[in-house]
JSON list of C-alpha atoms in Angstrom, two decimals:
[
{"chain": "J", "resi": 1, "resn": "MET", "atom": "CA", "xyz": [0.00, 0.00, 0.00]},
{"chain": "J", "resi": 2, "resn": "ASN", "atom": "CA", "xyz": [2.89, 2.39, 0.70]},
{"chain": "J", "resi": 3, "resn": "GLY", "atom": "CA", "xyz": [4.95, 1.58, -2.37]},
{"chain": "J", "resi": 4, "resn": "ALA", "atom": "CA", "xyz": [6.62, -1.79, -1.86]},
{"chain": "J", "resi": 5, "resn": "HIS", "atom": "CA", "xyz": [6.02, -4.15, -4.76]},
{"chain": "J", "resi": 6, "resn": "ILE", "atom": "CA", "xyz": [6.02, -7.78, -3.64]},
{"chain": "J", "resi": 7, "resn": "GLU", "atom": "CA", "xyz": [6.47, -10.41, -6.34]},
{"chain": "J", "resi": 8, "resn": "ASP", "atom": "CA", "xyz": [4.34, -13.55, -6.01]},
{"chain": "J", "resi": 9, "resn": "ASP", "atom": "CA", "xyz": [7.36, -15.71, -5.24]},
{"chain": "J", "resi": 10, "resn": "ILE", "atom": "CA", "xyz": [8.36, -13.70, -2.13]},
{"chain": "J", "resi": 11, "resn": "HIS", "atom": "CA", "xyz": [6.90, -15.06, 1.11]},
{"chain": "J", "resi": 12, "resn": "PHE", "atom": "CA", "xyz": [7.23, -13.21, 4.41]},
{"chain": "J", "resi": 13, "resn": "ILE", "atom": "CA", "xyz": [7.29, -15.47, 7.46]},
{"chain": "J", "resi": 14, "resn": "PRO", "atom": "CA", "xyz": [6.77, -13.72, 10.83]},
{"chain": "J", "resi": 15, "resn": "VAL", "atom": "CA", "xyz": [8.89, -15.14, 13.65]},
{"chain": "J", "resi": 16, "resn": "SER", "atom": "CA", "xyz": [8.61, -14.23, 17.34]},
{"chain": "J", "resi": 17, "resn": "ASP", "atom": "CA", "xyz": [11.32, -11.74, 18.28]},
{"chain": "J", "resi": 18, "resn": "ASP", "atom": "CA", "xyz": [13.14, -14.05, 20.69]},
{"chain": "J", "resi": 19, "resn": "ILE", "atom": "CA", "xyz": [13.33, -16.93, 18.21]},
{"chain": "J", "resi": 20, "resn": "TYR", "atom": "CA", "xyz": [14.25, -14.54, 15.40]},
{"chain": "J", "resi": 21, "resn": "ALA", "atom": "CA", "xyz": [17.12, -13.12, 17.48]},
{"chain": "J", "resi": 22, "resn": "GLN", "atom": "CA", "xyz": [18.42, -16.63, 18.22]},
{"chain": "J", "resi": 23, "resn": "ARG", "atom": "CA", "xyz": [18.33, -17.62, 14.56]},
{"chain": "J", "resi": 24, "resn": "PHE", "atom": "CA", "xyz": [19.20, -14.40, 12.74]},
{"chain": "J", "resi": 25, "resn": "GLY", "atom": "CA", "xyz": [20.68, -11.91, 15.21]},
{"chain": "J", "resi": 26, "resn": "ASP", "atom": "CA", "xyz": [19.72, -8.26, 15.49]},
{"chain": "J", "resi": 27, "resn": "SER", "atom": "CA", "xyz": [18.37, -7.61, 11.97]},
{"chain": "J", "resi": 28, "resn": "TYR", "atom": "CA", "xyz": [14.69, -7.04, 11.19]},
{"chain": "J", "resi": 29, "resn": "ALA", "atom": "CA", "xyz": [14.36, -9.55, 8.35]},
{"chain": "J", "resi": 30, "resn": "SER", "atom": "CA", "xyz": [16.49, -12.18, 6.68]},
{"chain": "J", "resi": 31, "resn": "PHE", "atom": "CA", "xyz": [16.55, -14.15, 3.43]},
{"chain": "J", "resi": 32, "resn": "GLY", "atom": "CA", "xyz": [19.01, -16.04, 1.29]},
{"chain": "J", "resi": 33, "resn": "ARG", "atom": "CA", "xyz": [20.95, -17.49, 4.19]},
{"chain": "J", "resi": 34, "resn": "VAL", "atom": "CA", "xyz": [23.40, -19.73, 2.44]},
{"chain": "J", "resi": 35, "resn": "PRO", "atom": "CA", "xyz": [26.38, -21.24, 4.27]},
{"chain": "J", "resi": 36, "resn": "ILE", "atom": "CA", "xyz": [29.54, -19.92, 2.69]},
{"chain": "J", "resi": 37, "resn": "LEU", "atom": "CA", "xyz": [32.44, -22.31, 2.97]},
{"chain": "J", "resi": 38, "resn": "SER", "atom": "CA", "xyz": [34.85, -20.17, 0.96]},
{"chain": "J", "resi": 39, "resn": "GLY", "atom": "CA", "xyz": [34.81, -17.12, -1.29]},
{"chain": "J", "resi": 40, "resn": "GLU", "atom": "CA", "xyz": [34.91, -19.44, -4.30]},
{"chain": "J", "resi": 41, "resn": "THR", "atom": "CA", "xyz": [31.79, -21.38, -3.30]},
{"chain": "J", "resi": 42, "resn": "ARG", "atom": "CA", "xyz": [28.96, -20.66, -5.76]},
{"chain": "J", "resi": 43, "resn": "VAL", "atom": "CA", "xyz": [25.68, -19.36, -4.38]},
{"chain": "J", "resi": 44, "resn": "PRO", "atom": "CA", "xyz": [22.76, -20.47, -6.58]},
{"chain": "J", "resi": 45, "resn": "TRP", "atom": "CA", "xyz": [19.65, -18.37, -7.09]},
{"chain": "J", "resi": 46, "resn": "ARG", "atom": "CA", "xyz": [17.35, -21.39, -7.05]},
{"chain": "J", "resi": 47, "resn": "ALA", "atom": "CA", "xyz": [17.81, -24.62, -5.14]},
{"chain": "J", "resi": 48, "resn": "SER", "atom": "CA", "xyz": [17.83, -27.76, -7.26]},
{"chain": "J", "resi": 49, "resn": "SER", "atom": "CA", "xyz": [16.44, -29.96, -4.48]},
{"chain": "J", "resi": 50, "resn": "PRO", "atom": "CA", "xyz": [14.97, -29.70, -0.96]},
{"chain": "J", "resi": 51, "resn": "THR", "atom": "CA", "xyz": [18.46, -30.17, 0.51]},
{"chain": "J", "resi": 52, "resn": "THR", "atom": "CA", "xyz": [20.21, -27.53, -1.63]},
{"chain": "J", "resi": 53, "resn": "GLN", "atom": "CA", "xyz": [20.51, -24.09, -0.07]},
{"chain": "J", "resi": 54, "resn": "ALA", "atom": "CA", "xyz": [19.99, -21.06, -2.28]},
{"chain": "J", "resi": 55, "resn": "VAL", "atom": "CA", "xyz": [18.26, -17.67, -2.30]},
{"chain": "J", "resi": 56, "resn": "MET", "atom": "CA", "xyz": [15.11, -19.27, -3.74]},
{"chain": "J", "resi": 57, "resn": "ASP", "atom": "CA", "xyz": [14.01, -22.68, -2.49]},
{"chain": "J", "resi": 58, "resn": "HIS", "atom": "CA", "xyz": [13.40, -25.65, -4.81]},
{"chain": "J", "resi": 59, "resn": "THR", "atom": "CA", "xyz": [9.64, -24.84, -5.00]},
{"chain": "J", "resi": 60, "resn": "GLY", "atom": "CA", "xyz": [10.29, -21.36, -6.38]},
{"chain": "J", "resi": 61, "resn": "LYS", "atom": "CA", "xyz": [9.70, -19.41, -3.15]},
{"chain": "J", "resi": 62, "resn": "ILE", "atom": "CA", "xyz": [11.96, -16.79, -1.66]},
{"chain": "J", "resi": 63, "resn": "ASN", "atom": "CA", "xyz": [11.35, -17.05, 2.06]},
{"chain": "J", "resi": 64, "resn": "VAL", "atom": "CA", "xyz": [11.93, -13.91, 4.10]},
{"chain": "J", "resi": 65, "resn": "TRP", "atom": "CA", "xyz": [11.86, -14.34, 7.87]},
{"chain": "J", "resi": 66, "resn": "ILE", "atom": "CA", "xyz": [10.71, -11.17, 9.62]},
{"chain": "J", "resi": 67, "resn": "ARG", "atom": "CA", "xyz": [10.61, -10.17, 13.29]},
{"chain": "J", "resi": 68, "resn": "GLN", "atom": "CA", "xyz": [7.05, -10.29, 14.59]},
{"chain": "J", "resi": 69, "resn": "SER", "atom": "CA", "xyz": [7.43, -6.84, 16.21]},
{"chain": "J", "resi": 70, "resn": "VAL", "atom": "CA", "xyz": [7.98, -5.26, 12.77]},
{"chain": "J", "resi": 71, "resn": "LEU", "atom": "CA", "xyz": [4.30, -5.94, 12.12]},
{"chain": "J", "resi": 72, "resn": "ASP", "atom": "CA", "xyz": [3.30, -3.63, 15.01]},
{"chain": "J", "resi": 73, "resn": "SER", "atom": "CA", "xyz": [4.05, -0.44, 13.06]},
{"chain": "J", "resi": 74, "resn": "ASP", "atom": "CA", "xyz": [3.00, 0.70, 9.58]},
{"chain": "J", "resi": 75, "resn": "GLN", "atom": "CA", "xyz": [6.30, 2.56, 9.26]},
{"chain": "J", "resi": 76, "resn": "ALA", "atom": "CA", "xyz": [8.32, -0.53, 10.20]},
{"chain": "J", "resi": 77, "resn": "ILE", "atom": "CA", "xyz": [6.28, -2.71, 7.86]},
{"chain": "J", "resi": 78, "resn": "THR", "atom": "CA", "xyz": [6.87, -0.28, 4.99]},
{"chain": "J", "resi": 79, "resn": "ALA", "atom": "CA", "xyz": [10.60, 0.16, 5.73]},
{"chain": "J", "resi": 80, "resn": "VAL", "atom": "CA", "xyz": [11.39, -3.53, 6.19]},
{"chain": "J", "resi": 81, "resn": "ILE", "atom": "CA", "xyz": [9.22, -5.03, 3.46]},
{"chain": "J", "resi": 82, "resn": "SER", "atom": "CA", "xyz": [10.25, -2.43, 0.89]},
{"chain": "J", "resi": 83, "resn": "HIS", "atom": "CA", "xyz": [13.89, -2.92, 1.86]},
{"chain": "J", "resi": 84, "resn": "GLU", "atom": "CA", "xyz": [13.74, -6.70, 1.46]},
{"chain": "J", "resi": 85, "resn": "THR", "atom": "CA", "xyz": [11.79, -6.65, -1.81]},
{"chain": "J", "resi": 86, "resn": "PHE", "atom": "CA", "xyz": [14.08, -3.99, -3.30]},
{"chain": "J", "resi": 87, "resn": "GLU", "atom": "CA", "xyz": [17.18, -5.97, -2.35]},
{"chain": "J", "resi": 88, "resn": "ILE", "atom": "CA", "xyz": [15.73, -9.24, -3.66]},
{"chain": "J", "resi": 89, "resn": "GLU", "atom": "CA", "xyz": [14.78, -7.70, -7.01]},
{"chain": "J", "resi": 90, "resn": "ALA", "atom": "CA", "xyz": [18.23, -6.14, -7.41]},
{"chain": "J", "resi": 91, "resn": "LEU", "atom": "CA", "xyz": [19.83, -9.51, -6.63]},
{"chain": "J", "resi": 92, "resn": "ARG", "atom": "CA", "xyz": [17.44, -11.32, -8.98]},
{"chain": "J", "resi": 93, "resn": "GLU", "atom": "CA", "xyz": [18.67, -9.16, -11.84]},
{"chain": "J", "resi": 94, "resn": "ILE", "atom": "CA", "xyz": [22.35, -9.66, -10.92]},
{"chain": "J", "resi": 95, "resn": "PHE", "atom": "CA", "xyz": [21.92, -13.44, -10.64]},
{"chain": "J", "resi": 96, "resn": "GLN", "atom": "CA", "xyz": [20.14, -13.53, -14.04]},
{"chain": "J", "resi": 97, "resn": "ARG", "atom": "CA", "xyz": [23.00, -11.63, -15.66]},
{"chain": "J", "resi": 98, "resn": "ASN", "atom": "CA", "xyz": [25.45, -14.13, -14.18]},
{"chain": "J", "resi": 99, "resn": "GLY", "atom": "CA", "xyz": [23.83, -17.39, -15.22]},
{"chain": "J", "resi": 100, "resn": "GLY", "atom": "CA", "xyz": [21.93, -18.06, -11.99]},
{"chain": "J", "resi": 101, "resn": "SER", "atom": "CA", "xyz": [24.78, -18.20, -9.49]},
{"chain": "J", "resi": 102, "resn": "LEU", "atom": "CA", "xyz": [27.44, -15.97, -7.97]},
{"chain": "J", "resi": 103, "resn": "PRO", "atom": "CA", "xyz": [30.72, -16.54, -6.16]},
{"chain": "J", "resi": 104, "resn": "ALA", "atom": "CA", "xyz": [30.09, -16.46, -2.41]},
{"chain": "J", "resi": 105, "resn": "ALA", "atom": "CA", "xyz": [32.42, -13.50, -1.93]},
{"chain": "J", "resi": 106, "resn": "THR", "atom": "CA", "xyz": [30.42, -11.49, -4.49]},
{"chain": "J", "resi": 107, "resn": "TYR", "atom": "CA", "xyz": [27.10, -12.46, -2.89]},
{"chain": "J", "resi": 108, "resn": "ARG", "atom": "CA", "xyz": [28.42, -11.47, 0.54]},
{"chain": "J", "resi": 109, "resn": "ASP", "atom": "CA", "xyz": [29.57, -8.07, -0.80]},
{"chain": "J", "resi": 110, "resn": "LEU", "atom": "CA", "xyz": [26.20, -7.44, -2.44]},
{"chain": "J", "resi": 111, "resn": "THR", "atom": "CA", "xyz": [24.22, -8.16, 0.73]},
{"chain": "J", "resi": 112, "resn": "ARG", "atom": "CA", "xyz": [26.38, -7.00, 3.61]},
{"chain": "J", "resi": 113, "resn": "PRO", "atom": "CA", "xyz": [25.48, -3.88, 5.60]},
{"chain": "J", "resi": 114, "resn": "GLY", "atom": "CA", "xyz": [27.84, -0.94, 5.47]},
{"chain": "J", "resi": 115, "resn": "LYS", "atom": "CA", "xyz": [29.15, -1.46, 1.92]},
{"chain": "J", "resi": 116, "resn": "ALA", "atom": "CA", "xyz": [28.37, 1.71, 0.00]},
{"chain": "J", "resi": 117, "resn": "ASP", "atom": "CA", "xyz": [26.15, 1.38, -3.08]},
{"chain": "J", "resi": 118, "resn": "ASN", "atom": "CA", "xyz": [25.54, -2.36, -2.88]},
{"chain": "J", "resi": 119, "resn": "PRO", "atom": "CA", "xyz": [21.90, -3.58, -3.14]},
{"chain": "J", "resi": 120, "resn": "HIS", "atom": "CA", "xyz": [21.59, -3.71, 0.66]},
{"chain": "J", "resi": 121, "resn": "TRP", "atom": "CA", "xyz": [22.70, -0.08, 0.99]},
{"chain": "J", "resi": 122, "resn": "GLN", "atom": "CA", "xyz": [20.36, 1.00, -1.82]},
{"chain": "J", "resi": 123, "resn": "ALA", "atom": "CA", "xyz": [17.49, -0.92, -0.18]},
{"chain": "J", "resi": 124, "resn": "VAL", "atom": "CA", "xyz": [18.00, 1.02, 3.06]},
{"chain": "J", "resi": 125, "resn": "ASP", "atom": "CA", "xyz": [17.68, 4.28, 1.13]},
{"chain": "J", "resi": 126, "resn": "TYR", "atom": "CA", "xyz": [14.59, 3.02, -0.72]},
{"chain": "J", "resi": 127, "resn": "GLY", "atom": "CA", "xyz": [12.83, 1.92, 2.48]},
{"chain": "J", "resi": 128, "resn": "ASP", "atom": "CA", "xyz": [13.66, 5.22, 4.17]},
{"chain": "J", "resi": 129, "resn": "GLU", "atom": "CA", "xyz": [12.32, 7.14, 1.17]},
{"chain": "J", "resi": 130, "resn": "LEU", "atom": "CA", "xyz": [8.98, 5.32, 1.30]},
{"chain": "J", "resi": 131, "resn": "VAL", "atom": "CA", "xyz": [8.64, 5.96, 5.04]},
{"chain": "J", "resi": 132, "resn": "TRP", "atom": "CA", "xyz": [9.36, 9.66, 4.52]},
{"chain": "J", "resi": 133, "resn": "LYS", "atom": "CA", "xyz": [6.64, 9.75, 1.84]},
{"chain": "J", "resi": 134, "resn": "MET", "atom": "CA", "xyz": [4.23, 8.10, 4.30]},
{"chain": "J", "resi": 135, "resn": "LEU", "atom": "CA", "xyz": [5.03, 10.70, 6.96]},
{"chain": "J", "resi": 136, "resn": "ASP", "atom": "CA", "xyz": [4.77, 13.53, 4.47]},
{"chain": "J", "resi": 137, "resn": "GLY", "atom": "CA", "xyz": [1.39, 12.40, 3.17]},
{"chain": "J", "resi": 138, "resn": "GLY", "atom": "CA", "xyz": [2.76, 11.08, -0.14]},
{"chain": "J", "resi": 139, "resn": "LYS", "atom": "CA", "xyz": [4.04, 14.44, -1.34]}
]
């Protein structure tokens, strides 16, 4: 409603805050958690089987786990969901241009906080922009 476009293959899964913190740390949402054994390991976009880990599971879903408390605020919902969908769509395009997989080191650089101009950084700006529009009445 506030500007985040959610593709049909993206599924948000609310998780109680305490369980979320145990599993994912202090973030607000998480997706594409792939164990990285080395920088040369390839991260696939889509899993080939139920036991393969990738950004998208073998059924074609991108699962995004989200802290339950995010759902208590329209501003938080807008910021977090728009952030995650923006980042996923940017990554989708990058994976498509690279044959459906990326070196782990590249994937890590594209998704890590604090790296200027990567999709994660851009997603923060996008989410903030949508919240500011909400607060400003859409002007």
